[in-house]
Amino acid sequence: MDEKYTKLDSEHFEPALSEFFEEFITDRKTELKALNKGIKEEDFKFIEDLAHKWKGFSAPYGFAGLAQIAGQLELASKEKNIEKTKYLLKEVLDYLEYKIKNKGF
């Protein structure tokens, strides 16, 4: 997993937002529980809406990788592709774990 995300070590964030990193991670973990439920229930509209939200605001906080994955997740939910949404949920988890491990959150 680490090798997959090493290129993301150069992700940039708005310095004024750095104090919100921990809160950002905590909020995403909470939303991941809801996302997992949405996937189990195949609630594609919920998945799409949450992914769209993540896609829009993740990069300024230093999580450009999450924005990329969220874009893929949004598309997969529009296509009602449950297998791809499950795969991308794992990608989100792996990505956030990597960020926590390597950024000290």
mmCIF file with all atom_site columns, C-alpha atoms in Angstrom:
data_model
loop_
_atom_site.group_PDB
_atom_site.id
_atom_site.type_symbol
_atom_site.label_atom_id
_atom_site.label_alt_id
_atom_site.label_comp_id
_atom_site.label_asym_id
_atom_site.label_entity_id
_atom_site.label_seq_id
_atom_site.pdbx_PDB_ins_code
_atom_site.Cartn_x
_atom_site.Cartn_y
_atom_site.Cartn_z
_atom_site.occupancy
_atom_site.B_iso_or_equiv
_atom_site.pdbx_formal_charge
_atom_site.auth_seq_id
_atom_site.auth_comp_id
_atom_site.auth_asym_id
_atom_site.auth_atom_id
_atom_site.pdbx_PDB_model_num
ATOM 1   C CA . MET A 1 1   ? 0.000   0.000  0.000   1.00 0.00 ? 1   MET A CA 1
ATOM 2   C CA . ASP A 1 2   ? 2.735   2.515  0.864   1.00 0.00 ? 2   ASP A CA 1
ATOM 3   C CA . GLU A 1 3   ? 4.334   2.358  -2.566  1.00 0.00 ? 3   GLU A CA 1
ATOM 4   C CA . LYS A 1 4   ? 0.998   3.113  -4.173  1.00 0.00 ? 4   LYS A CA 1
ATOM 5   C CA . TYR A 1 5   ? 0.700   6.430  -2.358  1.00 0.00 ? 5   TYR A CA 1
ATOM 6   C CA . THR A 1 6   ? 4.302   7.641  -2.164  1.00 0.00 ? 6   THR A CA 1
ATOM 7   C CA . LYS A 1 7   ? 3.690   10.078 -5.019  1.00 0.00 ? 7   LYS A CA 1
ATOM 8   C CA . LEU A 1 8   ? 1.042   11.672 -2.813  1.00 0.00 ? 8   LEU A CA 1
ATOM 9   C CA . ASP A 1 9   ? 3.645   12.762 -0.268  1.00 0.00 ? 9   ASP A CA 1
ATOM 10  C CA . SER A 1 10  ? 3.976   15.896 -2.332  1.00 0.00 ? 10  SER A CA 1
ATOM 11  C CA . GLU A 1 11  ? 0.285   16.778 -1.981  1.00 0.00 ? 11  GLU A CA 1
ATOM 12  C CA . HIS A 1 12  ? -0.117  20.394 -1.064  1.00 0.00 ? 12  HIS A CA 1
ATOM 13  C CA . PHE A 1 13  ? -2.618  22.038 1.203   1.00 0.00 ? 13  PHE A CA 1
ATOM 14  C CA . GLU A 1 14  ? -3.635  25.542 1.975   1.00 0.00 ? 14  GLU A CA 1
ATOM 15  C CA . PRO A 1 15  ? -1.542  26.505 5.031   1.00 0.00 ? 15  PRO A CA 1
ATOM 16  C CA . ALA A 1 16  ? -4.527  28.216 6.652   1.00 0.00 ? 16  ALA A CA 1
ATOM 17  C CA . LEU A 1 17  ? -6.350  24.879 6.608   1.00 0.00 ? 17  LEU A CA 1
ATOM 18  C CA . SER A 1 18  ? -3.592  22.798 8.221   1.00 0.00 ? 18  SER A CA 1
ATOM 19  C CA . GLU A 1 19  ? -5.135  23.151 11.672  1.00 0.00 ? 19  GLU A CA 1
ATOM 20  C CA . PHE A 1 20  ? -8.193  21.292 10.374  1.00 0.00 ? 20  PHE A CA 1
ATOM 21  C CA . PHE A 1 21  ? -6.366  18.123 9.247   1.00 0.00 ? 21  PHE A CA 1
ATOM 22  C CA . GLU A 1 22  ? -7.291  16.094 12.312  1.00 0.00 ? 22  GLU A CA 1
ATOM 23  C CA . GLU A 1 23  ? -10.913 17.202 12.084  1.00 0.00 ? 23  GLU A CA 1
ATOM 24  C CA . PHE A 1 24  ? -10.895 16.378 8.367   1.00 0.00 ? 24  PHE A CA 1
ATOM 25  C CA . ILE A 1 25  ? -9.750  12.812 9.073   1.00 0.00 ? 25  ILE A CA 1
ATOM 26  C CA . THR A 1 26  ? -12.276 12.370 11.881  1.00 0.00 ? 26  THR A CA 1
ATOM 27  C CA . ASP A 1 27  ? -15.120 13.611 9.695   1.00 0.00 ? 27  ASP A CA 1
ATOM 28  C CA . ARG A 1 28  ? -14.150 11.310 6.834   1.00 0.00 ? 28  ARG A CA 1
ATOM 29  C CA . LYS A 1 29  ? -14.042 8.313  9.180   1.00 0.00 ? 29  LYS A CA 1
ATOM 30  C CA . THR A 1 30  ? -17.567 9.140  10.328  1.00 0.00 ? 30  THR A CA 1
ATOM 31  C CA . GLU A 1 31  ? -18.720 9.520  6.743   1.00 0.00 ? 31  GLU A CA 1
ATOM 32  C CA . LEU A 1 32  ? -17.042 6.241  5.804   1.00 0.00 ? 32  LEU A CA 1
ATOM 33  C CA . LYS A 1 33  ? -19.394 4.422  8.161   1.00 0.00 ? 33  LYS A CA 1
ATOM 34  C CA . ALA A 1 34  ? -22.348 6.025  6.386   1.00 0.00 ? 34  ALA A CA 1
ATOM 35  C CA . LEU A 1 35  ? -20.761 5.272  3.003   1.00 0.00 ? 35  LEU A CA 1
ATOM 36  C CA . ASN A 1 36  ? -20.323 1.626  3.927   1.00 0.00 ? 36  ASN A CA 1
ATOM 37  C CA . LYS A 1 37  ? -24.002 1.492  4.889   1.00 0.00 ? 37  LYS A CA 1
ATOM 38  C CA . GLY A 1 38  ? -24.925 3.160  1.591   1.00 0.00 ? 38  GLY A CA 1
ATOM 39  C CA . ILE A 1 39  ? -22.947 0.533  -0.292  1.00 0.00 ? 39  ILE A CA 1
ATOM 40  C CA . LYS A 1 40  ? -24.577 -2.320 1.629   1.00 0.00 ? 40  LYS A CA 1
ATOM 41  C CA . GLU A 1 41  ? -27.992 -0.849 0.835   1.00 0.00 ? 41  GLU A CA 1
ATOM 42  C CA . GLU A 1 42  ? -26.942 0.011  -2.737  1.00 0.00 ? 42  GLU A CA 1
ATOM 43  C CA . ASP A 1 43  ? -28.045 3.596  -2.135  1.00 0.00 ? 43  ASP A CA 1
ATOM 44  C CA . PHE A 1 44  ? -26.280 4.978  -5.179  1.00 0.00 ? 44  PHE A CA 1
ATOM 45  C CA . LYS A 1 45  ? -27.697 8.483  -4.801  1.00 0.00 ? 45  LYS A CA 1
ATOM 46  C CA . PHE A 1 46  ? -26.216 8.782  -1.298  1.00 0.00 ? 46  PHE A CA 1
ATOM 47  C CA . ILE A 1 47  ? -22.861 7.431  -2.505  1.00 0.00 ? 47  ILE A CA 1
ATOM 48  C CA . GLU A 1 48  ? -22.840 9.810  -5.451  1.00 0.00 ? 48  GLU A CA 1
ATOM 49  C CA . ASP A 1 49  ? -23.682 12.833 -3.294  1.00 0.00 ? 49  ASP A CA 1
ATOM 50  C CA . LEU A 1 50  ? -21.019 12.046 -0.695  1.00 0.00 ? 50  LEU A CA 1
ATOM 51  C CA . ALA A 1 51  ? -18.388 11.325 -3.336  1.00 0.00 ? 51  ALA A CA 1
ATOM 52  C CA . HIS A 1 52  ? -19.216 14.592 -5.086  1.00 0.00 ? 52  HIS A CA 1
ATOM 53  C CA . LYS A 1 53  ? -18.782 16.453 -1.794  1.00 0.00 ? 53  LYS A CA 1
ATOM 54  C CA . TRP A 1 54  ? -15.405 14.808 -1.155  1.00 0.00 ? 54  TRP A CA 1
ATOM 55  C CA . LYS A 1 55  ? -14.268 15.496 -4.704  1.00 0.00 ? 55  LYS A CA 1
ATOM 56  C CA . GLY A 1 56  ? -14.954 19.181 -4.262  1.00 0.00 ? 56  GLY A CA 1
ATOM 57  C CA . PHE A 1 57  ? -13.219 19.986 -1.002  1.00 0.00 ? 57  PHE A CA 1
ATOM 58  C CA . SER A 1 58  ? -10.518 17.381 -0.366  1.00 0.00 ? 58  SER A CA 1
ATOM 59  C CA . ALA A 1 59  ? -7.623  18.837 -2.353  1.00 0.00 ? 59  ALA A CA 1
ATOM 60  C CA . PRO A 1 60  ? -7.276  22.152 -0.438  1.00 0.00 ? 60  PRO A CA 1
ATOM 61  C CA . TYR A 1 61  ? -6.912  20.175 2.788   1.00 0.00 ? 61  TYR A CA 1
ATOM 62  C CA . GLY A 1 62  ? -3.995  18.249 1.289   1.00 0.00 ? 62  GLY A CA 1
ATOM 63  C CA . PHE A 1 63  ? -5.998  15.218 0.201   1.00 0.00 ? 63  PHE A CA 1
ATOM 64  C CA . ALA A 1 64  ? -5.853  15.440 -3.596  1.00 0.00 ? 64  ALA A CA 1
ATOM 65  C CA . GLY A 1 65  ? -5.742  11.653 -3.760  1.00 0.00 ? 65  GLY A CA 1
ATOM 66  C CA . LEU A 1 66  ? -9.071  11.461 -1.983  1.00 0.00 ? 66  LEU A CA 1
ATOM 67  C CA . ALA A 1 67  ? -10.502 13.926 -4.484  1.00 0.00 ? 67  ALA A CA 1
ATOM 68  C CA . GLN A 1 68  ? -9.349  11.634 -7.313  1.00 0.00 ? 68  GLN A CA 1
ATOM 69  C CA . ILE A 1 69  ? -10.789 8.512  -5.727  1.00 0.00 ? 69  ILE A CA 1
ATOM 70  C CA . ALA A 1 70  ? -14.013 10.374 -4.951  1.00 0.00 ? 70  ALA A CA 1
ATOM 71  C CA . GLY A 1 71  ? -14.357 11.316 -8.610  1.00 0.00 ? 71  GLY A CA 1
ATOM 72  C CA . GLN A 1 72  ? -14.111 7.647  -9.545  1.00 0.00 ? 72  GLN A CA 1
ATOM 73  C CA . LEU A 1 73  ? -16.555 6.752  -6.787  1.00 0.00 ? 73  LEU A CA 1
ATOM 74  C CA . GLU A 1 74  ? -19.025 9.351  -8.009  1.00 0.00 ? 74  GLU A CA 1
ATOM 75  C CA . LEU A 1 75  ? -18.858 7.905  -11.524 1.00 0.00 ? 75  LEU A CA 1
ATOM 76  C CA . ALA A 1 76  ? -19.197 4.318  -10.286 1.00 0.00 ? 76  ALA A CA 1
ATOM 77  C CA . SER A 1 77  ? -22.290 5.246  -8.303  1.00 0.00 ? 77  SER A CA 1
ATOM 78  C CA . LYS A 1 78  ? -23.825 6.971  -11.348 1.00 0.00 ? 78  LYS A CA 1
ATOM 79  C CA . GLU A 1 79  ? -23.221 3.743  -13.234 1.00 0.00 ? 79  GLU A CA 1
ATOM 80  C CA . LYS A 1 80  ? -24.700 1.755  -10.302 1.00 0.00 ? 80  LYS A CA 1
ATOM 81  C CA . ASN A 1 81  ? -21.564 -0.383 -10.294 1.00 0.00 ? 81  ASN A CA 1
ATOM 82  C CA . ILE A 1 82  ? -21.642 -1.929 -6.824  1.00 0.00 ? 82  ILE A CA 1
ATOM 83  C CA . GLU A 1 83  ? -18.430 -3.919 -7.254  1.00 0.00 ? 83  GLU A CA 1
ATOM 84  C CA . LYS A 1 84  ? -16.468 -0.829 -8.246  1.00 0.00 ? 84  LYS A CA 1
ATOM 85  C CA . THR A 1 85  ? -17.962 1.178  -5.367  1.00 0.00 ? 85  THR A CA 1
ATOM 86  C CA . LYS A 1 86  ? -16.858 -1.541 -2.945  1.00 0.00 ? 86  LYS A CA 1
ATOM 87  C CA . TYR A 1 87  ? -13.377 -1.516 -4.447  1.00 0.00 ? 87  TYR A CA 1
ATOM 88  C CA . LEU A 1 88  ? -13.176 2.284  -4.221  1.00 0.00 ? 88  LEU A CA 1
ATOM 89  C CA . LEU A 1 89  ? -14.334 2.228  -0.597  1.00 0.00 ? 89  LEU A CA 1
ATOM 90  C CA . LYS A 1 90  ? -11.284 0.077  0.127   1.00 0.00 ? 90  LYS A CA 1
ATOM 91  C CA . GLU A 1 91  ? -9.150  2.545  -1.818  1.00 0.00 ? 91  GLU A CA 1
ATOM 92  C CA . VAL A 1 92  ? -10.446 5.400  0.351   1.00 0.00 ? 92  VAL A CA 1
ATOM 93  C CA . LEU A 1 93  ? -9.663  3.438  3.515   1.00 0.00 ? 93  LEU A CA 1
ATOM 94  C CA . ASP A 1 94  ? -6.163  2.557  2.303   1.00 0.00 ? 94  ASP A CA 1
ATOM 95  C CA . TYR A 1 95  ? -5.506  6.142  1.271   1.00 0.00 ? 95  TYR A CA 1
ATOM 96  C CA . LEU A 1 96  ? -6.637  7.629  4.581   1.00 0.00 ? 96  LEU A CA 1
ATOM 97  C CA . GLU A 1 97  ? -4.617  5.057  6.526   1.00 0.00 ? 97  GLU A CA 1
ATOM 98  C CA . TYR A 1 98  ? -1.572  6.001  4.500   1.00 0.00 ? 98  TYR A CA 1
ATOM 99  C CA . LYS A 1 99  ? -2.127  9.701  5.160   1.00 0.00 ? 99  LYS A CA 1
ATOM 100 C CA . ILE A 1 100 ? -2.602  9.125  8.889   1.00 0.00 ? 100 ILE A CA 1
ATOM 101 C CA . LYS A 1 101 ? 0.503   6.958  9.108   1.00 0.00 ? 101 LYS A CA 1
ATOM 102 C CA . ASN A 1 102 ? 2.701   9.360  7.177   1.00 0.00 ? 102 ASN A CA 1
ATOM 103 C CA . LYS A 1 103 ? 1.400   12.712 8.344   1.00 0.00 ? 103 LYS A CA 1
ATOM 104 C CA . GLY A 1 104 ? 1.041   12.010 12.047  1.00 0.00 ? 104 GLY A CA 1
ATOM 105 C CA . PHE A 1 105 ? -2.692  12.504 12.421  1.00 0.00 ? 105 PHE A CA 1
#
